[in-house]
PDB file of C-alpha atoms in Angstrom:
ATOM      1  CA  MET N   1      88.687  97.079 113.670  1.00 79.00           C
ATOM      2  CA  PHE N   2      88.620 100.109 111.331  1.00 87.00           C
ATOM      3  CA  LEU N   3      85.191 101.328 110.224  1.00 90.00           C
ATOM      4  CA  SER N   4      84.719 103.672 107.294  1.00 92.00           C
ATOM      5  CA  LEU N   5      81.439 105.262 106.250  1.00 92.00           C
ATOM      6  CA  PRO N   6      80.413 106.448 102.761  1.00 92.00           C
ATOM      7  CA  GLN N   7      80.044 110.093 103.837  1.00 94.00           C
ATOM      8  CA  TYR N   8      83.775 110.166 104.662  1.00 93.00           C
ATOM      9  CA  GLU N   9      84.993 108.803 101.332  1.00 92.00           C
ATOM     10  CA  PHE N  10      87.366 111.147  99.517  1.00 90.00           C
ATOM     11  CA  GLN N  11      87.176 111.080  95.726  1.00 90.00           C
ATOM     12  CA  MET N  12      90.722 111.013  94.352  1.00 86.00           C
ATOM     13  CA  PRO N  13      91.415 112.309  90.850  1.00 85.00           C
ATOM     14  CA  ALA N  14      91.481 109.431  88.371  1.00 80.00           C
ATOM     15  CA  GLY N  15      95.208 109.717  87.645  1.00 80.00           C
ATOM     16  CA  LEU N  16      96.167 109.597  91.340  1.00 81.00           C
ATOM     17  CA  ASN N  17      94.056 106.674  92.494  1.00 80.00           C
ATOM     18  CA  VAL N  18      95.150 103.051  92.384  1.00 82.00           C
ATOM     19  CA  PRO N  19      92.812 100.590  90.635  1.00 84.00           C
ATOM     20  CA  GLY N  20      90.058  99.580  93.057  1.00 85.00           C
ATOM     21  CA  GLY N  21      91.379 101.940  95.738  1.00 86.00           C
ATOM     22  CA  LYS N  22      89.235 104.095  97.991  1.00 89.00           C
ATOM     23  CA  HIS N  23      90.356 106.938 100.211  1.00 88.00           C
ATOM     24  CA  TRP N  24      88.797 107.989 103.506  1.00 89.00           C
ATOM     25  CA  ARG N  25      88.993 111.236 105.458  1.00 91.00           C
ATOM     26  CA  VAL N  26      87.798 109.531 108.654  1.00 93.00           C
ATOM     27  CA  VAL N  27      87.946 105.980 109.984  1.00 89.00           C
ATOM     28  CA  GLU N  28      86.592 104.852 113.339  1.00 90.00           C
ATOM     29  CA  MET N  29      88.217 102.404 115.741  1.00 87.00           C
ATOM     30  CA  THR N  30      85.549  99.824 116.566  1.00 89.00           C
ATOM     31  CA  LEU N  31      87.782  97.595 118.684  1.00 87.00           C
ATOM     32  CA  HIS N  32      90.099  99.145 121.238  1.00 89.00           C
ATOM     33  CA  ALA N  33      93.067  96.865 120.754  1.00 91.00           C
ATOM     34  CA  PRO N  34      96.628  97.584 119.634  1.00 93.00           C
ATOM     35  CA  TRP N  35      97.177  98.354 115.972  1.00 94.00           C
ATOM     36  CA  TYR N  36     100.272  99.123 113.938  1.00 96.00           C
ATOM     37  CA  LEU N  37     101.663 101.756 111.567  1.00 97.00           C
ATOM     38  CA  LEU N  38     104.142 100.220 109.104  1.00 97.00           C
ATOM     39  CA  THR N  39     105.965 102.814 106.984  1.00 97.00           C
ATOM     40  CA  VAL N  40     107.467 101.601 103.709  1.00 96.00           C
ATOM     41  CA  GLU N  41     109.562 103.443 101.137  1.00 92.00           C
ATOM     42  CA  GLN N  42     107.980 103.458  97.712  1.00 83.00           C
ATOM     43  CA  ALA N  43     110.370 104.447  94.927  1.00 69.00           C
ATOM     44  CA  ASP N  44     109.176 106.706  92.137  1.00 66.00           C
ATOM     45  CA  THR N  45     109.773 104.624  89.011  1.00 64.00           C
ATOM     46  CA  GLY N  46     110.173 107.764  86.892  1.00 66.00           C
ATOM     47  CA  ASN N  47     112.841 109.347  89.106  1.00 65.00           C
ATOM     48  CA  LEU N  48     115.323 107.034  90.808  1.00 64.00           C
ATOM     49  CA  ASP N  49     116.652 109.868  93.018  1.00 66.00           C
ATOM     50  CA  TRP N  50     113.290 110.515  94.651  1.00 67.00           C
ATOM     51  CA  ALA N  51     111.128 108.238  96.777  1.00 70.00           C
ATOM     52  CA  THR N  52     107.969 108.621  98.809  1.00 82.00           C
ATOM     53  CA  SER N  53     106.682 106.505 101.626  1.00 89.00           C
ATOM     54  CA  ARG N  54     103.365 104.912 102.350  1.00 90.00           C
ATOM     55  CA  THR N  55     102.076 103.933 105.741  1.00 94.00           C
ATOM     56  CA  LEU N  56      99.882 100.901 106.313  1.00 94.00           C
ATOM     57  CA  CYS N  57      97.451 100.785 109.253  1.00 95.00           C
ATOM     58  CA  ILE N  58      97.299  97.142 110.340  1.00 95.00           C
ATOM     59  CA  ALA N  59      94.880  95.792 112.929  1.00 93.00           C
ATOM     60  CA  TRP N  60      96.207  92.276 113.667  1.00 91.00           C
ATOM     61  CA  GLU N  61      99.693  91.102 114.577  1.00 91.00           C
ATOM     62  CA  THR N  62      99.510  88.130 112.190  1.00 90.00           C
ATOM     63  CA  ASP N  63      98.591  90.490 109.329  1.00 94.00           C
ATOM     64  CA  LEU N  64     101.555  92.654 110.347  1.00 96.00           C
ATOM     65  CA  ALA N  65     103.837  89.607 110.137  1.00 95.00           C
ATOM     66  CA  ASP N  66     102.431  88.699 106.712  1.00 95.00           C
ATOM     67  CA  ALA N  67     102.924  92.268 105.460  1.00 97.00           C
ATOM     68  CA  ILE N  68     106.538  92.348 106.685  1.00 97.00           C
ATOM     69  CA  LYS N  69     107.250  89.018 104.976  1.00 95.00           C
ATOM     70  CA  SER N  70     105.921  90.382 101.672  1.00 95.00           C
ATOM     71  CA  ILE N  71     108.042  93.568 101.705  1.00 94.00           C
ATOM     72  CA  GLU N  72     111.792  93.794 101.140  1.00 91.00           C
ATOM     73  CA  ALA N  73     113.191  94.597 104.590  1.00 89.00           C
ATOM     74  CA  SER N  74     115.407  97.442 103.341  1.00 89.00           C
ATOM     75  CA  ARG N  75     112.265  99.338 102.234  1.00 92.00           C
ATOM     76  CA  ILE N  76     110.743  99.365 105.729  1.00 95.00           C
ATOM     77  CA  ARG N  77     111.341 102.741 107.381  1.00 94.00           C
ATOM     78  CA  GLY N  78     109.540 102.324 110.678  1.00 96.00           C
ATOM     79  CA  LEU N  79     107.030 100.449 112.768  1.00 97.00           C
ATOM     80  CA  VAL N  80     104.910 101.965 115.521  1.00 97.00           C
ATOM     81  CA  ALA N  81     102.499 100.150 117.836  1.00 95.00           C
ATOM     82  CA  MET N  82      99.443 102.184 118.814  1.00 94.00           C
ATOM     83  CA  ILE N  83      98.487 101.233 122.365  1.00 93.00           C
ATOM     84  CA  PRO N  84      94.850 101.617 123.519  1.00 92.00           C
ATOM     85  CA  ALA N  85      93.989 103.574 126.659  1.00 91.00           C
ATOM     86  CA  TRP N  86      93.295 100.449 128.734  1.00 91.00           C
ATOM     87  CA  ALA N  87      96.850  99.163 128.126  1.00 89.00           C
ATOM     88  CA  SER N  88      98.678 102.488 128.261  1.00 87.00           C
ATOM     89  CA  PRO N  89     100.325 103.958 131.367  1.00 85.00           C
ATOM     90  CA  THR N  90      98.804 107.352 130.474  1.00 88.00           C
ATOM     91  CA  GLY N  91      95.201 106.125 130.300  1.00 92.00           C
ATOM     92  CA  GLN N  92      95.050 107.485 126.734  1.00 95.00           C
ATOM     93  CA  TRP N  93      96.067 106.117 123.354  1.00 93.00           C
ATOM     94  CA  SER N  94      99.867 106.105 123.130  1.00 93.00           C
ATOM     95  CA  SER N  95     102.529 104.763 120.802  1.00 93.00           C
ATOM     96  CA  ARG N  96     105.741 102.725 120.982  1.00 93.00           C
ATOM     97  CA  GLN N  97     108.432 102.411 118.366  1.00 96.00           C
ATOM     98  CA  ILE N  98     109.018  98.752 117.482  1.00 96.00           C
ATOM     99  CA  ASN N  99     112.481  97.610 116.381  1.00 95.00           C
ATOM    100  CA  GLU N 100     112.112  93.811 116.127  1.00 94.00           C
ATOM    101  CA  VAL N 101     109.353  91.490 114.967  1.00 94.00           C
ATOM    102  CA  TRP N 102     109.548  87.738 115.605  1.00 92.00           C
ATOM    103  CA  LEU N 103     107.171  85.009 114.405  1.00 91.00           C
ATOM    104  CA  ASP N 104     106.730  81.690 116.187  1.00 86.00           C
ATOM    105  CA  SER N 105     104.587  79.008 114.549  1.00 79.00           C
ATOM    106  CA  SER N 106     103.308  75.646 115.700  1.00 74.00           C
ATOM    107  CA  GLU N 107     100.281  73.431 115.296  1.00 76.00           C
ATOM    108  CA  ALA N 108      98.527  75.767 117.761  1.00 74.00           C
ATOM    109  CA  GLY N 109      98.947  78.736 115.379  1.00 77.00           C
ATOM    110  CA  LYS N 110     101.113  81.809 114.993  1.00 82.00           C
ATOM    111  CA  PHE N 111     102.406  84.080 117.729  1.00 87.00           C
ATOM    112  CA  VAL N 112     104.055  87.437 117.023  1.00 90.00           C
ATOM    113  CA  THR N 113     106.562  88.960 119.445  1.00 90.00           C
ATOM    114  CA  LEU N 114     107.332  92.680 119.187  1.00 93.00           C
ATOM    115  CA  LEU N 115     110.345  94.304 120.856  1.00 93.00           C
ATOM    116  CA  ASP N 116     110.743  98.057 121.305  1.00 91.00           C
ATOM    117  CA  ALA N 117     113.920 100.146 120.962  1.00 88.00           C
ATOM    118  CA  ALA N 118     115.023  99.150 124.489  1.00 90.00           C
ATOM    119  CA  GLY N 119     114.529  95.453 123.711  1.00 90.00           C
ATOM    120  CA  LYS N 120     111.419  95.284 125.901  1.00 91.00           C
ATOM    121  CA  LYS N 121     108.605  92.997 124.779  1.00 90.00           C
ATOM    122  CA  LEU N 122     105.350  94.752 123.925  1.00 89.00           C
ATOM    123  CA  GLU N 123     102.716  93.466 126.379  1.00 80.00           C
ATOM    124  CA  ALA N 124      99.697  95.466 125.204  1.00 71.00           C
ATOM    125  CA  GLY N 125      97.902  92.900 123.081  1.00 64.00           C
ATOM    126  CA  ILE N 126      94.936  90.716 123.767  1.00 62.00           C
ATOM    127  CA  LEU N 127      96.488  87.989 125.850  1.00 55.00           C
ATOM    128  CA  ILE N 128      96.825  84.688 124.056  1.00 60.00           C
ATOM    129  CA  GLU N 129      99.022  81.760 124.890  1.00 62.00           C
ATOM    130  CA  PRO N 130     102.018  81.469 122.529  1.00 61.00           C
ATOM    131  CA  PRO N 131     102.463  78.165 120.691  1.00 57.00           C
ATOM    132  CA  LYS N 132     104.186  75.562 122.874  1.00 53.00           C
ATOM    133  CA  ALA N 133     105.886  73.527 120.145  1.00 47.00           C
ATOM    134  CA  GLY N 134     109.223  74.547 118.681  1.00 47.00           C
ATOM    135  CA  PRO N 135     112.122  76.182 120.546  1.00 48.00           C
ATOM    136  CA  SER N 136     112.893  78.839 117.945  1.00 63.00           C
ATOM    137  CA  GLY N 137     111.321  81.806 116.251  1.00 83.00           C
ATOM    138  CA  GLU N 138     111.852  83.515 112.929  1.00 91.00           C
ATOM    139  CA  LEU N 139     113.226  87.056 112.926  1.00 93.00           C
ATOM    140  CA  LEU N 140     111.063  88.916 110.417  1.00 95.00           C
ATOM    141  CA  LEU N 141     112.380  92.423 110.941  1.00 95.00           C
ATOM    142  CA  ARG N 142     115.104  94.270 112.807  1.00 94.00           C
ATOM    143  CA  LEU N 143     115.257  98.044 112.486  1.00 94.00           C
ATOM    144  CA  ASN N 144     118.214 100.240 113.380  1.00 80.00           C
ATOM    145  CA  GLY N 145     116.736 103.000 115.512  1.00 58.00           C
ATOM    146  CA  GLY N 146     113.372 102.254 113.938  1.00 42.00           C
ATOM    147  CA  SER N 147     114.402 103.747 110.623  1.00 45.00           C
ATOM    148  CA  ARG N 148     116.107 101.145 108.475  1.00 46.00           C
ATOM    149  CA  ALA N 149     116.245  97.379 108.265  1.00 48.00           C
ATOM    150  CA  LEU N 150     119.735  96.062 108.988  1.00 40.00           C
ATOM    151  CA  ARG N 151     119.605  92.908 106.948  1.00 37.00           C
ATOM    152  CA  PRO N 152     118.479  92.403 103.357  1.00 37.00           C
ATOM    153  CA  ARG N 153     116.293  89.386 102.751  1.00 37.00           C
ATOM    154  CA  SER N 154     113.970  88.036 100.142  1.00 36.00           C
ATOM    155  CA  ALA N 155     110.266  87.753 101.003  1.00 37.00           C
ATOM    156  CA  GLY N 156     109.547  84.854 103.322  1.00 39.00           C
ATOM    157  CA  SER N 157     113.079  84.180 104.503  1.00 39.00           C
ATOM    158  CA  GLY N 158     114.333  84.751 108.004  1.00 41.00           C
ATOM    159  CA  ARG N 159     116.725  83.691 110.708  1.00 40.00           C
ATOM    160  CA  THR N 160     115.918  81.582 113.717  1.00 40.00           C
ATOM    161  CA  ARG N 161     116.994  82.037 117.296  1.00 41.00           C
ATOM    162  CA  ARG N 162     116.082  80.504 120.624  1.00 40.00           C
ATOM    163  CA  ARG N 163     112.683  81.656 121.889  1.00 40.00           C
ATOM    164  CA  SER N 164     114.102  82.640 125.283  1.00 40.00           C
ATOM    165  CA  SER N 165     116.380  85.248 123.720  1.00 48.00           C
ATOM    166  CA  HIS N 166     113.497  87.328 122.344  1.00 53.00           C
ATOM    167  CA  ALA N 167     110.885  86.808 125.046  1.00 48.00           C
ATOM    168  CA  LYS N 168     112.126  89.549 127.351  1.00 48.00           C
TER     169      LYS N 168
END
């Protein structure tokens, strides 16, 4: 989904780069489908009073769910869905703040449900049929105003709730 080319690589100073990391000034969108910006607080280990954030650009909803499961919920600062022109009311790329992420799993696979600040289900993805088996889903993330997770949890844990209550 994201394409980077060697001429756009940015050489970071050795002390600022992460091992194996590469930085890019430009990336191209090769597939016009929704993608996600997940902002996470990253504490400065040398100064406990100061923290920075990092933002992950994630192309697939299942990768988004996996990323959320691997991060302590209280460190997540925000989640934005980037909506392509073909699925946006403006006819241009647009964005929506996401406040809840649910994961449903069955033998058919995984299905991610995203709810915005108004509790409305995001309907901008490539249409796939959600798994039929299982009446409940796992709440992976709930943000308060899109800025802070309300519930602490360890990676991989979650609550369940009836599917009908989050399929708005």
